[in-house]
Short mmCIF file of C-alpha atoms in Angstrom, two decimals:
data_model
loop_
_atom_site.label_atom_id
_atom_site.label_comp_id
_atom_site.label_asym_id
_atom_site.label_seq_id
_atom_site.Cartn_x
_atom_site.Cartn_y
_atom_site.Cartn_z
CA MET A 1 0.21 0.05 -0.27
CA GLU A 2 3.00 2.49 0.91
CA ASN A 3 4.25 1.72 -2.40
CA SER A 4 1.10 2.30 -4.43
CA SER A 5 1.04 5.71 -2.13
CA LEU A 6 4.76 6.37 -3.39
CA GLU A 7 3.87 5.84 -6.82
CA GLN A 8 0.74 8.27 -7.13
CA VAL A 9 3.23 11.41 -5.35
CA LEU A 10 6.02 10.44 -7.71
CA GLN A 11 3.66 10.23 -10.84
CA ASP A 12 1.64 13.53 -9.60
CA ALA A 13 4.82 15.21 -9.11
CA LYS A 14 6.48 14.25 -12.69
CA LEU A 15 2.95 15.44 -14.24
CA HIS A 16 3.20 19.14 -12.20
CA ARG A 17 6.58 19.48 -13.73
CA GLN A 18 5.43 18.28 -17.65
CA ILE A 19 2.55 20.79 -16.94
CA ASN A 20 5.26 23.96 -15.42
CA SER A 21 7.32 22.82 -18.76
CA LEU A 22 4.82 23.88 -21.00
CA ILE A 23 3.57 26.93 -19.22
CA VAL A 24 7.20 28.12 -19.75
CA ALA A 25 7.67 27.28 -23.49
CA HIS A 26 4.30 28.25 -23.94
CA LEU A 27 5.42 32.20 -22.67
CA ARG A 28 8.46 31.74 -24.37
CA ASP A 29 6.38 30.96 -27.79
CA ASN A 30 4.27 34.30 -27.49
CA ASN A 31 7.43 36.43 -26.81
CA LEU A 32 6.48 36.94 -22.33
CA TYR A 33 9.89 36.73 -21.35
CA GLN A 34 9.41 39.07 -18.73
CA ALA A 35 6.41 36.32 -17.28
CA ASN A 36 7.99 33.31 -18.28
CA ASN A 37 11.56 34.35 -16.18
CA VAL A 38 8.82 34.82 -13.43
CA VAL A 39 7.00 31.21 -13.62
CA ALA A 40 10.61 28.83 -14.52
CA SER A 41 11.96 31.01 -11.55
CA ALA A 42 9.19 29.44 -9.20
CA THR A 43 8.54 26.69 -10.23
CA MET A 44 11.96 26.11 -11.01
CA THR A 45 11.54 24.92 -15.22
CA SER A 46 14.16 25.40 -16.86
CA LEU A 47 13.83 28.05 -19.33
CA ASN A 48 15.22 25.73 -22.03
CA ASP A 49 12.83 22.76 -22.27
CA GLU A 50 12.10 21.83 -25.98
CA ALA A 51 8.49 21.16 -26.80
CA PRO A 52 6.55 21.31 -30.00
CA PRO A 53 5.22 25.57 -30.95
CA ASN A 54 1.55 25.42 -29.27
CA LYS A 55 1.77 22.77 -27.25
CA LEU A 56 -0.30 23.36 -24.67
CA LEU A 57 -2.87 25.43 -26.70
CA GLU A 58 -3.24 21.58 -28.40
CA LEU A 59 -3.67 19.74 -25.04
CA VAL A 60 -5.87 22.19 -23.52
CA ALA A 61 -8.28 22.44 -26.88
CA LYS A 62 -8.48 18.21 -27.18
CA GLY A 63 -8.87 18.60 -23.30
CA LEU A 64 -11.99 20.69 -23.79
CA ALA A 65 -13.36 19.56 -26.94
CA VAL A 66 -13.01 15.57 -24.47
CA GLU A 67 -15.34 17.64 -21.79
CA LYS A 68 -17.94 19.29 -23.99
CA ASP A 69 -18.44 14.98 -26.07
CA GLU A 70 -18.91 13.90 -22.64
CA MET A 71 -20.91 16.84 -21.77
CA LEU A 72 -23.17 16.85 -25.21
CA ARG A 73 -23.29 12.42 -24.03
CA GLY A 74 -25.03 13.55 -21.41
CA VAL A 75 -28.18 15.75 -23.12
CA PRO A 76 -32.10 13.57 -23.64
CA SER A 77 -31.34 13.70 -27.44
CA SER A 78 -34.76 15.31 -27.33
CA ALA A 79 -33.58 18.60 -26.53
CA PHE A 80 -31.98 18.35 -30.15
CA ASP A 81 -34.27 18.44 -33.61
CA LEU A 82 -33.00 15.46 -34.99
CA GLY A 83 -33.63 17.37 -39.00
CA THR A 84 -31.80 19.96 -38.50
CA SER A 85 -29.36 19.49 -35.44
CA ILE A 86 -25.78 20.60 -35.35
CA PRO A 87 -23.16 18.23 -36.10
CA SER A 88 -21.21 16.05 -32.82
CA GLY A 89 -18.05 17.16 -34.61
CA TYR A 90 -18.17 20.76 -33.95
CA GLY A 91 -15.63 22.57 -33.16
CA SER A 92 -12.53 19.79 -34.10
CA ILE A 93 -10.73 21.95 -36.57
CA PRO A 94 -9.50 19.84 -39.82
CA ALA A 95 -5.86 19.15 -40.73
CA PRO A 96 -4.43 22.78 -43.17
CA ARG A 97 -4.76 21.98 -46.45
CA THR A 98 -0.98 23.82 -46.98
CA ALA A 99 1.21 25.14 -44.41
CA ALA A 100 0.77 28.93 -43.08
CA VAL A 101 3.38 30.88 -45.89
CA ASP A 102 6.36 31.82 -44.14
CA PHE A 103 6.21 35.73 -44.98
CA GLY A 104 9.98 36.27 -42.60
CA ALA A 105 11.94 33.55 -45.02
CA VAL A 106 11.85 35.05 -48.88
CA GLN A 107 12.95 38.59 -48.68
CA GLU A 108 12.34 38.43 -52.95
CA THR A 109 10.17 37.01 -54.16
CA LYS A 110 9.36 39.20 -58.05
CA GLY A 111 7.86 36.88 -60.64
CA SER A 112 7.49 34.01 -58.58
CA SER A 113 3.05 34.81 -58.47
CA LYS A 114 0.78 32.26 -58.33
CA SER A 115 -2.24 32.16 -59.44
CA PHE A 116 -6.02 31.92 -57.71
CA PRO A 117 -7.18 29.44 -59.08
CA LYS A 118 -10.81 29.79 -60.43
CA HIS A 119 -14.26 30.06 -58.10
CA GLU A 120 -18.00 29.58 -58.36
CA THR A 121 -20.62 31.69 -56.84
CA ARG A 122 -23.50 31.62 -56.19
CA HIS A 123 -26.70 33.77 -54.41
CA LEU A 124 -27.66 32.43 -51.29
CA SER A 125 -29.64 34.39 -49.61
CA GLU A 126 -31.23 38.00 -48.93
CA HIS A 127 -31.68 39.92 -45.76
CA LYS A 128 -34.02 42.90 -45.60
CA ASN A 129 -31.32 45.77 -45.31
CA ILE A 130 -27.94 45.69 -46.11
CA ALA A 131 -25.70 42.77 -45.23
CA ARG A 132 -22.98 44.66 -43.28
CA CYS A 133 -20.71 41.49 -41.56
CA ALA A 134 -20.12 37.85 -42.06
CA ARG A 135 -17.93 35.46 -39.33
CA PHE A 136 -17.53 31.07 -40.36
CA SER A 137 -17.21 29.11 -37.52
CA PRO A 138 -13.28 27.58 -36.38
CA ASP A 139 -14.29 24.47 -38.30
CA GLY A 140 -15.57 26.33 -41.91
CA LYS A 141 -18.94 24.22 -41.30
CA PHE A 142 -21.06 26.98 -40.44
CA VAL A 143 -21.47 30.95 -41.82
CA ALA A 144 -23.58 33.49 -40.36
CA THR A 145 -24.32 36.50 -41.78
CA GLY A 146 -25.64 40.16 -39.92
CA SER A 147 -27.65 43.16 -41.15
CA SER A 148 -28.79 46.22 -40.66
CA ASP A 149 -32.22 44.44 -39.94
CA THR A 150 -30.92 43.65 -36.94
CA SER A 151 -31.42 40.14 -38.65
CA ILE A 152 -28.63 36.90 -38.66
CA LYS A 153 -28.59 34.10 -40.67
CA LEU A 154 -26.50 30.78 -39.73
CA PHE A 155 -26.04 28.96 -42.74
CA GLU A 156 -24.63 25.04 -42.95
CA VAL A 157 -21.49 25.55 -45.51
CA ALA A 158 -22.45 21.83 -46.91
CA LYS A 159 -25.70 22.61 -47.67
CA ILE A 160 -24.48 25.11 -49.32
CA LYS A 161 -22.17 22.85 -51.46
CA GLN A 162 -25.18 20.39 -51.53
CA MET A 163 -27.31 23.68 -53.27
CA MET A 164 -24.60 24.18 -55.80
CA LEU A 165 -24.33 21.13 -57.48
CA PRO A 166 -25.21 20.84 -60.47
CA ASP A 167 -27.49 17.70 -60.26
CA ALA A 168 -28.79 18.26 -57.07
CA ARG A 169 -31.88 16.77 -57.16
CA ASP A 170 -34.01 15.96 -53.75
CA GLY A 171 -35.59 19.61 -54.02
CA PRO A 172 -34.35 23.18 -53.06
CA VAL A 173 -31.85 23.10 -50.53
CA ARG A 174 -32.33 25.09 -47.89
CA PRO A 175 -29.13 26.31 -46.31
CA VAL A 176 -30.43 29.13 -44.11
CA ILE A 177 -30.71 26.44 -40.94
CA ARG A 178 -31.61 29.23 -37.95
CA THR A 179 -32.11 33.08 -37.98
CA PHE A 180 -31.90 35.08 -34.88
CA TYR A 181 -33.71 38.59 -34.59
CA ASP A 182 -32.60 40.41 -31.12
CA HIS A 183 -31.21 43.25 -31.88
CA LEU A 184 -32.29 46.09 -32.13
CA GLN A 185 -29.63 48.13 -33.96
CA PRO A 186 -27.62 47.47 -37.06
CA ILE A 187 -25.68 43.70 -36.39
CA ASN A 188 -21.13 45.56 -36.64
CA ASP A 189 -19.79 42.00 -36.42
CA LEU A 190 -20.27 38.29 -35.00
CA ASP A 191 -18.27 35.49 -33.77
CA PHE A 192 -17.99 31.83 -33.15
CA HIS A 193 -16.93 30.26 -29.67
CA PRO A 194 -14.01 28.24 -30.03
CA GLN A 195 -15.45 24.69 -28.68
CA ASN A 196 -19.11 25.80 -27.73
CA THR A 197 -22.16 26.30 -30.63
CA VAL A 198 -22.26 29.44 -29.45
CA LEU A 199 -22.41 32.89 -31.99
CA ILE A 200 -21.98 36.33 -30.46
CA SER A 201 -23.19 39.10 -32.46
CA GLY A 202 -21.91 43.20 -31.29
CA SER A 203 -24.51 45.95 -32.43
CA LYS A 204 -25.02 49.39 -32.78
CA ASP A 205 -27.67 49.38 -29.93
CA ASN A 206 -24.66 49.14 -27.64
CA THR A 207 -25.08 45.18 -26.98
CA ILE A 208 -23.08 41.87 -27.31
CA LYS A 209 -24.74 38.78 -27.91
CA PHE A 210 -24.91 35.00 -27.56
CA PHE A 211 -27.34 32.90 -29.56
CA ASP A 212 -26.85 29.40 -28.80
CA PHE A 213 -26.90 27.41 -32.25
CA SER A 214 -27.94 23.74 -31.30
CA LYS A 215 -31.39 24.77 -30.66
CA MET A 216 -33.73 25.16 -33.57
CA THR A 217 -36.31 26.99 -32.04
CA ALA A 218 -34.30 29.60 -30.03
CA LYS A 219 -35.17 33.04 -32.47
CA ARG A 220 -33.83 35.26 -29.02
CA ALA A 221 -30.19 35.59 -27.48
CA PHE A 222 -29.65 33.29 -24.03
CA ARG A 223 -26.96 36.23 -22.28
CA VAL A 224 -26.52 39.48 -23.15
CA ILE A 225 -23.86 42.20 -22.30
CA GLN A 226 -25.13 45.56 -21.87
CA ASP A 227 -21.80 47.47 -22.83
CA THR A 228 -21.23 51.54 -22.78
CA HIS A 229 -20.42 52.20 -26.87
CA ASN A 230 -21.94 51.16 -30.16
CA VAL A 231 -19.45 47.32 -30.56
CA ARG A 232 -18.11 47.99 -33.76
CA SER A 233 -16.14 43.92 -33.16
CA VAL A 234 -16.03 41.16 -31.50
CA SER A 235 -13.59 38.02 -31.01
CA PHE A 236 -13.44 34.85 -28.78
CA HIS A 237 -10.75 34.46 -26.95
CA PRO A 238 -8.73 31.08 -28.29
CA SER A 239 -9.67 29.37 -24.40
CA GLY A 240 -13.73 31.15 -25.18
CA ASP A 241 -13.78 32.20 -21.60
CA PHE A 242 -13.31 35.63 -22.71
CA LEU A 243 -14.05 38.11 -25.54
CA LEU A 244 -12.87 41.12 -27.23
CA ALA A 245 -15.39 44.42 -27.91
CA GLY A 246 -14.05 46.93 -30.45
CA THR A 247 -16.02 49.86 -29.33
CA ASP A 248 -16.54 53.47 -30.06
CA HIS A 249 -14.32 53.63 -27.04
CA PRO A 250 -10.52 54.38 -28.22
CA ILE A 251 -9.56 51.17 -25.31
CA PRO A 252 -10.57 47.70 -26.21
CA HIS A 253 -12.78 46.39 -24.07
CA LEU A 254 -12.17 42.59 -22.66
CA TYR A 255 -14.83 40.18 -20.66
CA ASP A 256 -14.49 37.69 -18.83
CA ILE A 257 -17.83 35.75 -20.13
CA ASN A 258 -18.61 33.73 -16.83
CA THR A 259 -18.63 36.87 -14.59
CA PHE A 260 -19.50 39.60 -17.71
CA GLN A 261 -16.66 41.51 -15.39
CA CYS A 262 -15.55 43.83 -18.29
CA TYR A 263 -11.42 44.50 -17.63
CA LEU A 264 -9.61 47.89 -19.68
CA SER A 265 -6.32 48.31 -19.81
CA ALA A 266 -4.67 49.91 -17.17
CA ASN A 267 -1.57 51.94 -18.74
CA ALA A 268 -3.12 52.15 -22.04
CA PRO A 269 -1.74 55.76 -24.00
CA GLU A 270 -3.54 58.69 -24.47
CA ILE A 271 -5.77 57.72 -27.47
CA ASP A 272 -8.38 60.81 -28.90
CA VAL A 273 -11.71 60.73 -28.96
CA SER A 274 -11.85 60.22 -32.49
CA GLY A 275 -10.01 56.43 -31.87
CA ALA A 276 -12.60 54.20 -32.14
CA ILE A 277 -11.90 51.42 -33.14
CA ASN A 278 -13.36 49.39 -36.58
CA GLN A 279 -11.67 45.79 -35.77
CA ALA A 280 -9.98 44.40 -32.55
CA TRP A 281 -8.62 40.72 -33.16
CA TYR A 282 -7.44 37.87 -30.49
CA SER A 283 -4.13 36.01 -32.07
CA ALA A 284 -4.18 32.37 -32.32
CA THR A 285 -2.89 31.66 -28.81
CA GLY A 286 -4.37 34.58 -27.52
CA GLY A 287 -1.32 35.70 -26.38
CA MET A 288 -1.50 39.15 -28.29
CA TYR A 289 -4.38 41.10 -29.20
CA VAL A 290 -4.44 43.02 -32.43
CA THR A 291 -6.73 46.89 -33.22
CA ALA A 292 -7.37 48.96 -36.20
CA SER A 293 -8.89 52.28 -35.55
CA LYS A 294 -10.40 54.96 -37.03
CA ASP A 295 -7.52 57.40 -35.74
CA GLY A 296 -4.99 55.21 -38.44
CA THR A 297 -3.79 53.85 -36.09
CA ILE A 298 -2.64 49.63 -35.01
CA ARG A 299 -2.20 49.03 -31.52
CA LEU A 300 -0.74 45.90 -30.89
CA TRP A 301 -1.59 44.40 -26.59
CA ASP A 302 -0.20 42.00 -24.82
CA GLY A 303 -3.16 39.14 -24.59
CA VAL A 304 -2.08 38.90 -20.39
CA THR A 305 -1.50 42.06 -18.88
CA ALA A 306 -3.52 44.09 -21.45
CA ASN A 307 -0.99 46.57 -21.89
CA CYS A 308 -0.72 48.87 -25.42
CA VAL A 309 2.79 47.03 -26.08
CA ARG A 310 3.46 48.75 -29.89
CA SER A 311 1.86 51.95 -31.58
CA ILE A 312 1.56 51.84 -35.43
CA ALA A 313 0.59 55.61 -35.70
CA GLY A 314 -0.17 56.80 -39.14
CA ALA A 315 -0.41 52.75 -40.79
CA HIS A 316 -2.85 53.79 -43.25
CA GLY A 317 -2.00 57.84 -43.22
CA THR A 318 -4.44 59.74 -42.05
CA ALA A 319 -7.29 57.89 -43.46
CA GLU A 320 -9.21 55.32 -41.08
CA ALA A 321 -7.31 51.28 -41.17
CA THR A 322 -10.45 49.61 -40.98
CA SER A 323 -9.36 46.19 -40.50
CA ALA A 324 -6.38 43.97 -38.63
CA ASN A 325 -6.12 40.17 -38.22
CA PHE A 326 -3.05 38.38 -37.48
CA THR A 327 -1.07 35.54 -39.87
CA LYS A 328 -0.96 31.97 -38.46
CA ASP A 329 2.06 31.74 -37.07
CA GLN A 330 1.57 35.27 -35.13
CA ARG A 331 4.20 37.52 -36.31
CA PHE A 332 3.09 39.90 -38.92
CA VAL A 333 -0.34 41.67 -39.25
CA LEU A 334 -2.42 42.56 -41.90
CA SER A 335 -4.36 45.45 -42.09
CA SER A 336 -6.56 47.76 -44.45
CA GLY A 337 -7.73 52.16 -44.41
CA LYS A 338 -9.20 53.80 -46.10
CA ASP A 339 -6.32 54.86 -48.06
CA SER A 340 -7.15 52.20 -50.65
CA THR A 341 -4.27 50.31 -48.97
CA VAL A 342 -3.17 47.16 -48.17
CA LYS A 343 -0.43 46.39 -45.35
CA LEU A 344 1.40 43.56 -43.82
CA TRP A 345 3.69 44.52 -40.65
CA GLU A 346 6.40 42.39 -38.28
CA VAL A 347 5.08 42.29 -34.93
CA GLY A 348 7.98 42.02 -33.17
CA THR A 349 9.07 45.58 -34.82
CA GLY A 350 6.27 46.98 -36.19
CA LYS A 351 8.47 47.37 -39.36
CA LEU A 352 6.43 47.84 -43.10
CA VAL A 353 7.19 43.98 -45.00
CA LYS A 354 5.04 44.40 -47.76
CA GLN A 355 1.97 46.74 -49.55
CA TYR A 356 -0.71 45.16 -51.93
CA LEU A 357 -2.08 48.08 -53.95
CA GLY A 358 -4.38 48.54 -56.90
CA ALA A 359 -7.92 48.36 -54.98
CA THR A 360 -9.70 51.29 -53.77
CA HIS A 361 -10.95 51.82 -51.11
CA THR A 362 -12.40 55.13 -49.44
CA GLN A 363 -16.46 54.76 -48.47
CA LEU A 364 -16.45 51.51 -46.93
CA ARG A 365 -15.38 49.79 -43.66
CA CYS A 366 -13.71 47.34 -45.96
CA GLN A 367 -11.61 44.15 -44.92
CA ALA A 368 -8.58 42.66 -46.22
CA VAL A 369 -8.06 38.79 -45.51
CA PHE A 370 -6.36 35.57 -46.35
CA ASN A 371 -7.90 32.66 -47.57
CA ASP A 372 -6.98 29.73 -45.87
CA THR A 373 -3.57 28.72 -47.04
CA GLU A 374 -2.21 32.71 -46.98
CA GLU A 375 -0.82 32.19 -49.97
CA PHE A 376 -3.29 35.21 -51.18
CA VAL A 377 -4.80 38.04 -50.16
CA LEU A 378 -8.43 39.02 -50.99
CA SER A 379 -9.87 42.54 -50.39
CA ILE A 380 -12.49 45.42 -52.42
CA ASP A 381 -12.40 48.08 -55.07
CA GLU A 382 -15.17 49.99 -54.48
CA PRO A 383 -15.92 51.75 -57.55
CA THR A 384 -15.18 49.25 -59.90
CA ASN A 385 -17.07 46.55 -57.51
CA GLU A 386 -14.71 44.28 -58.14
CA ILE A 387 -13.19 41.55 -55.69
CA VAL A 388 -8.96 41.92 -55.83
CA ILE A 389 -6.68 39.38 -55.05
CA TRP A 390 -2.62 39.33 -54.66
CA ASP A 391 0.02 36.94 -54.17
CA ALA A 392 0.90 37.31 -50.49
CA LEU A 393 4.41 36.64 -50.62
CA THR A 394 5.07 39.18 -54.17
CA ALA A 395 2.28 41.16 -53.46
CA GLU A 396 1.79 41.60 -57.21
CA LYS A 397 -2.36 41.87 -58.51
CA VAL A 398 -3.02 38.38 -59.03
CA ALA A 399 -7.08 38.05 -59.87
CA LYS A 400 -9.70 41.27 -60.31
CA TRP A 401 -13.40 39.10 -59.97
CA PRO A 402 -16.78 40.99 -60.65
CA SER A 403 -18.63 40.52 -57.17
CA ASN A 404 -21.82 40.08 -58.89
CA HIS A 405 -23.03 42.70 -56.11
CA ILE A 406 -25.22 45.55 -57.04
CA GLY A 407 -23.14 48.04 -55.83
CA ALA A 408 -19.96 47.88 -53.25
CA PHE A 409 -19.97 44.35 -50.94
CA ARG A 410 -19.47 46.08 -47.87
CA TRP A 411 -17.80 42.70 -46.16
CA LEU A 412 -15.29 39.91 -47.57
CA GLU A 413 -14.73 36.69 -45.29
CA HIS A 414 -12.96 33.53 -45.92
CA SER A 415 -13.40 30.31 -44.33
CA PRO A 416 -10.04 29.09 -41.98
CA THR A 417 -10.02 25.42 -43.82
CA GLU A 418 -10.80 26.10 -47.39
CA ALA A 419 -11.14 27.48 -51.06
CA ALA A 420 -14.27 28.77 -49.64
CA TYR A 421 -15.41 32.74 -48.96
CA VAL A 422 -18.86 34.69 -48.93
CA THR A 423 -19.90 38.25 -49.73
CA CYS A 424 -21.76 40.72 -48.42
CA GLY A 425 -23.98 43.30 -50.12
CA THR A 426 -25.62 47.40 -50.39
CA ASP A 427 -27.79 44.71 -52.52
CA ARG A 428 -28.81 43.32 -48.75
CA SER A 429 -27.65 39.45 -50.83
CA ILE A 430 -25.42 37.08 -49.67
CA ARG A 431 -22.76 35.08 -52.05
CA PHE A 432 -20.20 32.36 -51.55
CA TRP A 433 -17.84 31.68 -53.95
CA LYS A 434 -15.92 28.10 -54.16
CA GLU A 435 -13.34 26.66 -55.75
CA SER A 436 -14.24 25.10 -59.48
CA LEU A 437 -13.59 21.63 -59.58
#
């Protein structure tokens, strides 16, 4: 009995050492060196322990998925409508088609641009007013759109693809599987919880609302965060326990979704009232977040301390910075602005690495996004109502396609898992694009 007890103690100690080692490696990989040193010293863990990049995040994600699966197995089947229930594998991320592009490895790449594959498109649905925003779920299985008519539509991507088949024989396919109505003013942004079937929306009515899309009959939010400002952007932390809100207030609002406690940076830089946030976005591990502001500045924030660690003033001249998001390796940020430029910035130095020119966007809060493999950058040309595509490495414009919307389209969002994207228009319509086979 004593030997068994001793063996358990030794096993527990070994597990604690492994956990401490993973924490130290995670902090080191996210450039949080001060915290890294403190934890290593307090736990007597080597600073040089080798661990695969993002190993801790991967293990936590797997653990949460198992926990969710166990929870779901305890839920009576009658709680879900079997005709339109959510696939049980929601949240599991498929393997990427190709490795993410290393923008730091190639300095001179002129003359080696790739061709963007042909895509086919289909009109999916219409809102009753302007379609303002869209977001894919992390696993690429769903896409949601928000409108000035205050509604949210949720589409199942598998049904969209079925709808696009030339020989579909089973009658009309309806890809809209949920419609939510619970806002009083236009919807600005949407995001999916990384593990659970929860969709959040940010609106001009100063609220962030939580919708459970596993329930067919639910039309309204089951939780609401009342902010003090117009909520322009929302982004879940990769753990799903926190969310970031970019609002008309110049400092990002960080919420604990369990307590609804709001946190502001304790040492945020002085930002003029004109610094309303157009977009706020977490990095893949949550170690950092980035904001694009109306004052033209791109700001990088520490995801743990909420300190602003870098400001790129005048990132888009005197024009608004309208979008900003991280590359998968978190070393670079892609931004767009109303100066009609799209730019790639190095996170570590704030240095401009690449500039993508040839698309005019001066009026709308447009986005620039990577495709799922980060080989291409996509954005909007307002005067011609076209989708502009660049080779991400060479910054050469490789395609320019009609959007098929009537009038300029407001939003472009690419799937994180495959060659597919959606566009949302001032003509109220939503279009889906996928690579032609």
